[in-house]
CSV table of C-alpha atoms in Angstrom, one decimal:
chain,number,residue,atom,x,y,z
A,557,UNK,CA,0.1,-26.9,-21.6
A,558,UNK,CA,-3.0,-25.5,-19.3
A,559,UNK,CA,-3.7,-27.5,-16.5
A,560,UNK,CA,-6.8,-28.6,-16.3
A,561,UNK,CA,-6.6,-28.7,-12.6
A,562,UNK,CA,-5.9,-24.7,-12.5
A,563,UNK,CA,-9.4,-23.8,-15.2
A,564,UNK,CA,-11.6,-26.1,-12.4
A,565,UNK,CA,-10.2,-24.2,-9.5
A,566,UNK,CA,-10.8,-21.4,-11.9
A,567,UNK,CA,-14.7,-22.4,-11.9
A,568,UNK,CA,-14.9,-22.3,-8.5
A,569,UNK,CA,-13.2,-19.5,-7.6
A,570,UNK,CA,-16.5,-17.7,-10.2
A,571,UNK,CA,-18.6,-20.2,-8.1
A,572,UNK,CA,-17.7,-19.0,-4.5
A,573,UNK,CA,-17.1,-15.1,-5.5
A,574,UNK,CA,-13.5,-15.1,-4.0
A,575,UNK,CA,-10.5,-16.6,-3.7
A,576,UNK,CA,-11.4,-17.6,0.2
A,577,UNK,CA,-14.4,-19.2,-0.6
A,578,UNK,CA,-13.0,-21.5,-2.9
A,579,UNK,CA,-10.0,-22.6,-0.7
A,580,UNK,CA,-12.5,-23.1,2.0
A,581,UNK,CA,-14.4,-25.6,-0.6
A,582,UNK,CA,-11.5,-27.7,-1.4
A,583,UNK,CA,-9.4,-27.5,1.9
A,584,UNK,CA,-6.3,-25.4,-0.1
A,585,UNK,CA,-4.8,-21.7,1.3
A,586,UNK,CA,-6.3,-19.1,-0.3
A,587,UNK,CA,-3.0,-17.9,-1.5
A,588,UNK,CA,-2.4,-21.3,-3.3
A,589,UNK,CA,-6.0,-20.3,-5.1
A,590,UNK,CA,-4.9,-16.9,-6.4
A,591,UNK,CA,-1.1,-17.7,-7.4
A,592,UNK,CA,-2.8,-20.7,-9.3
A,593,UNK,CA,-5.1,-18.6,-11.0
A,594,UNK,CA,-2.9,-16.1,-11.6
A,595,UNK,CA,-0.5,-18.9,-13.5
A,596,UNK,CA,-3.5,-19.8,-15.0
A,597,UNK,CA,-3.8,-15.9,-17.0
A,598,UNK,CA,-0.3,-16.0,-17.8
A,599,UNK,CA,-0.4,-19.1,-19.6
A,600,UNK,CA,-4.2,-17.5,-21.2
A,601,UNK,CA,-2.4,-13.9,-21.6
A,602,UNK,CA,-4.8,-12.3,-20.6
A,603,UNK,CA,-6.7,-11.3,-17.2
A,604,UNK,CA,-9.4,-13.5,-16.3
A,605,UNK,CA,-10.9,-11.4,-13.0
A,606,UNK,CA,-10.7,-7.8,-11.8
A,607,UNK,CA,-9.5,-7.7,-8.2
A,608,UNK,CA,-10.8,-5.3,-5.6
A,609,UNK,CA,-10.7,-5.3,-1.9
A,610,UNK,CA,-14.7,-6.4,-1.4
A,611,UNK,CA,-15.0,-8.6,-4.8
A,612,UNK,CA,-14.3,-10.3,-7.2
A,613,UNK,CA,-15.2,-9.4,-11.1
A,614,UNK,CA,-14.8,-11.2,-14.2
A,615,UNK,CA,-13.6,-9.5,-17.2
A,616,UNK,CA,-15.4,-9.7,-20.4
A,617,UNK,CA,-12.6,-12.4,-21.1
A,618,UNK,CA,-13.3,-14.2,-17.9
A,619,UNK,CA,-16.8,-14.4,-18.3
A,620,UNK,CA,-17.0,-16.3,-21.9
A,621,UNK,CA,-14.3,-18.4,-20.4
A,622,UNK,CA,-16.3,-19.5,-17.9
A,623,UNK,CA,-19.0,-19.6,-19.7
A,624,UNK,CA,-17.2,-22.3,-22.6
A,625,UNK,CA,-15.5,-24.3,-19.2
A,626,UNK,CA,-18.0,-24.5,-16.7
A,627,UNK,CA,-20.4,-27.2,-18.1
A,628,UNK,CA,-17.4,-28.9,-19.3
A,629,UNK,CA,-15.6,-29.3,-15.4
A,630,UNK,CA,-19.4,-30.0,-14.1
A,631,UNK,CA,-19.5,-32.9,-16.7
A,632,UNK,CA,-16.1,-34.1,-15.6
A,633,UNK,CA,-16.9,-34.0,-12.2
A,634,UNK,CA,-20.2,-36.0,-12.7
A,635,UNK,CA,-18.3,-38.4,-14.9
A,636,UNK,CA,-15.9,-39.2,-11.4
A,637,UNK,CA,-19.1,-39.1,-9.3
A,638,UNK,CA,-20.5,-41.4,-11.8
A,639,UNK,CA,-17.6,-43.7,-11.4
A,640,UNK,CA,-17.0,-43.8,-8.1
A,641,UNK,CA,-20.4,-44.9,-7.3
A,642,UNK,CA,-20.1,-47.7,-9.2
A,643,UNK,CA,-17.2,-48.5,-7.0
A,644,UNK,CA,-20.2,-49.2,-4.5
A,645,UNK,CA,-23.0,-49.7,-6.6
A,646,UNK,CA,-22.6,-52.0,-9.4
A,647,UNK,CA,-22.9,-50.3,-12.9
A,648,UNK,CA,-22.0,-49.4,-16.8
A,649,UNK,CA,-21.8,-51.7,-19.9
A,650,UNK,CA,-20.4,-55.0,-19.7
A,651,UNK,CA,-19.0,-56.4,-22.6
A,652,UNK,CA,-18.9,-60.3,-22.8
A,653,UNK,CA,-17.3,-62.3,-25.4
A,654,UNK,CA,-18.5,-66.5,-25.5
A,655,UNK,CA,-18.6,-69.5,-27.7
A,656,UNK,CA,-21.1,-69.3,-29.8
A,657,UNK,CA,-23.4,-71.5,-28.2
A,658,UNK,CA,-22.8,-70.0,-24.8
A,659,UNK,CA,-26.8,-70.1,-24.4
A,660,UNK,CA,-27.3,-73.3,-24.8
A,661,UNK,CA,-26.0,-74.0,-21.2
A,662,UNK,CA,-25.9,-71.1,-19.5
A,663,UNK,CA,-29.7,-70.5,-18.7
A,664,UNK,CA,-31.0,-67.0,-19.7
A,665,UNK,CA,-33.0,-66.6,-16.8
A,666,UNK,CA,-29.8,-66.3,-15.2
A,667,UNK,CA,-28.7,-63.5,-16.7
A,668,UNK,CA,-32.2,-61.9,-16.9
A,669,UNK,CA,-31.8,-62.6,-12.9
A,670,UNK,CA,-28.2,-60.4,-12.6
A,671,UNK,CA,-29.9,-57.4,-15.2
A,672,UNK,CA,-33.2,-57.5,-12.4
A,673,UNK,CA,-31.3,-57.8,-9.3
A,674,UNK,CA,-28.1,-54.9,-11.0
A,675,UNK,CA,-30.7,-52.2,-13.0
A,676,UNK,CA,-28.1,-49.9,-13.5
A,677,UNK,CA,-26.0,-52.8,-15.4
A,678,UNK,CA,-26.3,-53.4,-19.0
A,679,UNK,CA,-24.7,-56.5,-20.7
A,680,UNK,CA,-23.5,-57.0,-24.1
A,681,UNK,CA,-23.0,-60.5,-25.6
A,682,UNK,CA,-20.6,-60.8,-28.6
A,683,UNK,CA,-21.1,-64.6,-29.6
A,684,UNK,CA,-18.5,-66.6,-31.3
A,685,UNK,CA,-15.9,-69.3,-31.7
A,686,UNK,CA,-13.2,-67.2,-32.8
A,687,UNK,CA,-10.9,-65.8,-30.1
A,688,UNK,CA,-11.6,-62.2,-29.0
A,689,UNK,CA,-8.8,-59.7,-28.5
A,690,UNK,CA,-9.7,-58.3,-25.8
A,691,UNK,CA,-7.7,-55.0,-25.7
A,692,UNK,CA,-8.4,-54.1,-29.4
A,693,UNK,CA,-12.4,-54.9,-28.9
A,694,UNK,CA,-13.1,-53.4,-25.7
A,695,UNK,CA,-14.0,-56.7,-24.3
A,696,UNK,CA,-14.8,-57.1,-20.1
A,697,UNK,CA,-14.9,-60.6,-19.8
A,698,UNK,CA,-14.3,-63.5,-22.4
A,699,UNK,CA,-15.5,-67.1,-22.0
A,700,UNK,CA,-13.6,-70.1,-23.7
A,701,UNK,CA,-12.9,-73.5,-24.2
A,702,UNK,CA,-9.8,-75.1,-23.8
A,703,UNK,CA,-6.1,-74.8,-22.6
A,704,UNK,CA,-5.4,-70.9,-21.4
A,705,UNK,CA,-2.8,-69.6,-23.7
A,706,UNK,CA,-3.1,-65.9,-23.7
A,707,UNK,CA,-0.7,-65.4,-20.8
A,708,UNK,CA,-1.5,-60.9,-20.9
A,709,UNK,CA,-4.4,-61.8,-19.6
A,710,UNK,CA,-6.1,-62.8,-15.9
A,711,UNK,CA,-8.1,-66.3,-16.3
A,712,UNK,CA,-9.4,-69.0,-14.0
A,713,UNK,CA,-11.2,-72.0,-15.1
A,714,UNK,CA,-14.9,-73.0,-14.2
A,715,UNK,CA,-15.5,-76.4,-12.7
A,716,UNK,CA,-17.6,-77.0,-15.2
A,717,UNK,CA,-17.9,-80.6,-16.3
A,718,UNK,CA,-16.6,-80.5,-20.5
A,719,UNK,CA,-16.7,-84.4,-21.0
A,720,UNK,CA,-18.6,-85.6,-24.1
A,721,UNK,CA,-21.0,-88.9,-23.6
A,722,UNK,CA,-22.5,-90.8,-26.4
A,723,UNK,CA,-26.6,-90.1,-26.2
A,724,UNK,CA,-29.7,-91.5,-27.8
A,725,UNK,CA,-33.4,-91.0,-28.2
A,726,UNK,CA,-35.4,-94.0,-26.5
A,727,UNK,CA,-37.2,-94.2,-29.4
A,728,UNK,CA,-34.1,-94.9,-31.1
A,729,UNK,CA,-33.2,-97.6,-28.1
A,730,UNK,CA,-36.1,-99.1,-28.6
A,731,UNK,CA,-36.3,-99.6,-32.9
A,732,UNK,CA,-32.3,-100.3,-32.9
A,733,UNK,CA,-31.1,-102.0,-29.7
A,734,UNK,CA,-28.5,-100.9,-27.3
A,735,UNK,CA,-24.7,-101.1,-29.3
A,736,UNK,CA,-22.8,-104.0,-27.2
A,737,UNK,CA,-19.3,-102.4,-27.6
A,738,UNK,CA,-17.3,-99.2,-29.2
A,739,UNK,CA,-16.9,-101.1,-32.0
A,740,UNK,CA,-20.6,-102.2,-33.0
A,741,UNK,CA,-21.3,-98.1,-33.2
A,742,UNK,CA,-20.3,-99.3,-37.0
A,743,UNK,CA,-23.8,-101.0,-37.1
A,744,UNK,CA,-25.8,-98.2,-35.8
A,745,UNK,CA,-27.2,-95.1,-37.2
A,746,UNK,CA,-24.9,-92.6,-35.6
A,747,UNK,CA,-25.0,-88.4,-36.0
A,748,UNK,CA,-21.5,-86.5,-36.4
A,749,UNK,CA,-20.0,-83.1,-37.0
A,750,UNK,CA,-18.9,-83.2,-40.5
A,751,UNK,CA,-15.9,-84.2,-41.0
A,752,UNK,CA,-13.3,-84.9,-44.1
A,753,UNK,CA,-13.4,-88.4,-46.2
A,754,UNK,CA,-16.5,-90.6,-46.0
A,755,UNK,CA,-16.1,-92.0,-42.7
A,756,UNK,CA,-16.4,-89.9,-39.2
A,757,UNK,CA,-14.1,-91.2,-36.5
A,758,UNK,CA,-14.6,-90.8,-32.9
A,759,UNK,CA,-11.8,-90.9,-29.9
A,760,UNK,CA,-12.9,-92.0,-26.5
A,761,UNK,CA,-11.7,-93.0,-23.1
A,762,UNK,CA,-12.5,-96.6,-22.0
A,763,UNK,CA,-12.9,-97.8,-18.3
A,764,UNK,CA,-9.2,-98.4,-18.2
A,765,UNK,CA,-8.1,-94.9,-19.7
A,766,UNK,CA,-7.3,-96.2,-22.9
A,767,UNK,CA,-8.0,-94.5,-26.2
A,768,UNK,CA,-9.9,-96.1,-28.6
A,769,UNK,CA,-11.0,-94.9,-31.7
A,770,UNK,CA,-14.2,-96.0,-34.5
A,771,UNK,CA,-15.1,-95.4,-37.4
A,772,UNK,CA,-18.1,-95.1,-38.8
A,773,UNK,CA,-20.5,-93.4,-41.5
A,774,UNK,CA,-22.5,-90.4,-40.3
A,775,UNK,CA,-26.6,-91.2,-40.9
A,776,UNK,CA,-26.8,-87.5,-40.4
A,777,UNK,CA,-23.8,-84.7,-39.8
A,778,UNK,CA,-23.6,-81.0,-39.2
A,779,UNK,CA,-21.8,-78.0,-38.2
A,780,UNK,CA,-23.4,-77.0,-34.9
A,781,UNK,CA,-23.7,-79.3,-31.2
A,782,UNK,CA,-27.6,-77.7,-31.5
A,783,UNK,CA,-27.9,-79.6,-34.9
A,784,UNK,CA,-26.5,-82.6,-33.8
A,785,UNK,CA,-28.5,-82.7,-30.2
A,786,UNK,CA,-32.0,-82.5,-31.9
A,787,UNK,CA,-30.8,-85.2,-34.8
A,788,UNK,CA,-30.4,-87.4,-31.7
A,789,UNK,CA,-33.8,-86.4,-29.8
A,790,UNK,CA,-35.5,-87.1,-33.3
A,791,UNK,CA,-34.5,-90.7,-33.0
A,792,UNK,CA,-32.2,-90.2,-36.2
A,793,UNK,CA,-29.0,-92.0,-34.3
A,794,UNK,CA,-26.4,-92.2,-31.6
A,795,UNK,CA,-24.7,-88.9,-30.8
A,796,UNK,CA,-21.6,-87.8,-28.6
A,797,UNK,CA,-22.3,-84.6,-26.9
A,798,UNK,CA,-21.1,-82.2,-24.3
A,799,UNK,CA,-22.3,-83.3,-20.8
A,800,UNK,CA,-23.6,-79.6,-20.2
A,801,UNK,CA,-25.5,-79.1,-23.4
A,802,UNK,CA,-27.1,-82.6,-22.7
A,803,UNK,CA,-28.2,-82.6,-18.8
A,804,UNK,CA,-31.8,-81.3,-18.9
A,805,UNK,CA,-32.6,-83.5,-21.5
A,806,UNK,CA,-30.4,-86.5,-20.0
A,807,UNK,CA,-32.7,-85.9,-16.6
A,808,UNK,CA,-36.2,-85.5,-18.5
A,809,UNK,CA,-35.0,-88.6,-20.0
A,810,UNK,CA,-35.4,-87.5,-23.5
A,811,UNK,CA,-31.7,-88.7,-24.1
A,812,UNK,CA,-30.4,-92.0,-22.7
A,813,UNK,CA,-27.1,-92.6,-22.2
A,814,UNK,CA,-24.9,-95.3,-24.8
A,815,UNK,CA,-21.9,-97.5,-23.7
A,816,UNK,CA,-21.5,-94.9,-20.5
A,817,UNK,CA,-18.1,-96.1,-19.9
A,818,UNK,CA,-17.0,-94.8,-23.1
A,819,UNK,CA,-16.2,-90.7,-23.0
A,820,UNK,CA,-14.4,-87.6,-24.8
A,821,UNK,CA,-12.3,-85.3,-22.2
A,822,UNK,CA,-14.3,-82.1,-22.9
A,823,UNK,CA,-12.5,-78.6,-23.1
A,824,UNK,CA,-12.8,-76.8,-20.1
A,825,UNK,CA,-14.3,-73.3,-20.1
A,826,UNK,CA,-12.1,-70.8,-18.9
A,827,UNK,CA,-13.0,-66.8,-17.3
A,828,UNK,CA,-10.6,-64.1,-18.8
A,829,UNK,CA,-10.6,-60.2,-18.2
A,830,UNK,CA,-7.9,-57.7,-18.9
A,831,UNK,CA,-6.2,-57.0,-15.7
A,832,UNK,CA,-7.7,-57.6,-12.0
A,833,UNK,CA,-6.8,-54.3,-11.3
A,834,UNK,CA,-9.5,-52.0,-10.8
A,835,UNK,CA,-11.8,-54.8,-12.2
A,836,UNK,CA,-15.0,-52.7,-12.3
A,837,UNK,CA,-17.6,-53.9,-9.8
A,838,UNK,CA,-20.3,-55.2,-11.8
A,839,UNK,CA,-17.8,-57.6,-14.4
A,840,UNK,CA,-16.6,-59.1,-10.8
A,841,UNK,CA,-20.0,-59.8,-10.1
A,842,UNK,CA,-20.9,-61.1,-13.3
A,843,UNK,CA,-18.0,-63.3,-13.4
A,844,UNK,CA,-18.7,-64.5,-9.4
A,845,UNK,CA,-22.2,-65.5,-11.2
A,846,UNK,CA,-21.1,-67.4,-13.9
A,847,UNK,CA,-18.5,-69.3,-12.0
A,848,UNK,CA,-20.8,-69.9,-9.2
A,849,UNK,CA,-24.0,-71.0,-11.6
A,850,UNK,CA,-21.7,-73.4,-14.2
A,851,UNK,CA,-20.1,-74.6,-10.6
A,852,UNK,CA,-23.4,-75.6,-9.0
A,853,UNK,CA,-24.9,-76.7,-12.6
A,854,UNK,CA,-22.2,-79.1,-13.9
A,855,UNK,CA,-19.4,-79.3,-12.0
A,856,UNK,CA,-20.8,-82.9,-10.9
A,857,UNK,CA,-20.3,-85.8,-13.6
A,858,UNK,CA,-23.8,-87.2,-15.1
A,859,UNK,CA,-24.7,-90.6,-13.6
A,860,UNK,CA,-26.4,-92.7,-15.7
């Protein structure tokens, strides 16, 4: 097999005019340069330059040779160039897998912020629930929820806070009253992912870490937390939530907070990439920004 090596050193050889110019250019004896080339029109059969004692000439041979490689080596050379600058200049596609609501807590003007502030960087978003195989789909980074069970690949979890809260509307509040207990959630309109049966059940945590469960009959259900969020906002019932998908409207006071001693233990999201080595600079940035926004967003309980 050619080296590939030998038909570069071959380009610049043609470049520099001899076989001391080119070993001058990449810090190699010039004998080095001509036994290499030499190798290089065995392994062609056939002669690639004439040699004289003032020049160098290519052969008919040697000249569309050079002509078919030297765009190619140039193109290989940018493409290193190319890479190691974005060793120090963040750069390239990124490839991002998340849950499919991914959005709906981590702001958009943050990432519009990263794209401004990295212009060579360009991000691609592949939303969904379903686990990514991140090998097989080319993926950078992968966002998801839950335990980490992928153990080929490098993860860390976010200190974002997962816990689920039970919400309302205040104009709900105020046409229904505030439930006294769990248990009178059974006398209260109450919105639900949909769920098998006729009744929708719902596991909390009570002040003393105990589990208790009720059931109850969704007034409205659906498939999506986005569905089931503006149900609640729309006065239509009580709805347990995720704390991050929640919090702006929690603050604005659009949603007020039901028996807040009662909770869900939320998934935690979790950061995976490939391999942390050479993690390309601008995934370590983007991940650095996602930790540190989610951190400084939610990491902190809501407090009624």
């Amino acid at each position: 097999m050619i080296d590939l090596n030998d038909i570069a050193l071959f380009v610049q050889v043609v470049r520099s005019g001899s076989f001391a110019g080119a070993a001058r250019r990449l810090g190699i004896p010039a004998n080095t340069v001509s036994r290499r080339i030499q190798q290089l029109e065995q392994q062609l059969g056939m002669r690639l330059l004439q040699r004289s004692t003032r020049k160098l000439t290519l052969t008919n041979s040697g000249q569309t040779f050079y002509e078919r490689c030297a765009d190619n080596v140039e193109g290989l050379n940018e493409a290193a160039r190319d890479l190691m600058t974005d060793i120090q200049e963040p750069g390239g596609l990124i490839r991002v897998a998340a849950p499919a609501d991914f959005f709906d807590f981590f702001l958009m003007d943050w990432t519009a912020d990263f794209l401004a502030k990295y212009p060579k960087v360009f991000v691609e978003f592949i939303l969904s629930d379903a686990k990514t195989d991140l090998i097989a789909e080319r993926i950078d980074v992968a966002f998801r929820g839950g335990s980490m069970q992928d153990s080929g690949y490098i993860g860390r979890q976010t200190q974002c806070d997962g816990n689920q809260c039970l919400v309302a509307s205040p104009a709900y509040i105020a046409a229904h009253g505030m439930p006294d207990s769990l248990q009178d959630l059974v006398n209260h309109a109450c919105v639900s992912f949909s769920q098998p049966g006729s009744h929708a059940v719902w596991s909390l945590t009570g002040p003393n870490g105990i589990d208790e469960e009720v059931q109850f009959v969704a007034r409205f259900s659906g498939n999506t937390v986005q569905a089931l969020r503006k149900a609640a906002m729309a006065g239509i019932g009580i709805a347990l939530l995720p704390n991050p998908i929640i919090k702006h409207d929690f603050n604005a006071g659009l949603l007020l907070p039901v028996l807040p001693q009662y909770k869900r233990t939320g998934r935690n999201l979790h950061v995976l990439y490939p391999s942390r080595r050479h993690l390309p600079l601008a995934v370590s940035i983007f991940i650095e920004l996602v930790v540190e926004k989610l951190t400084a967003e939610y990491a902190a309980p809501m407090v009624p």
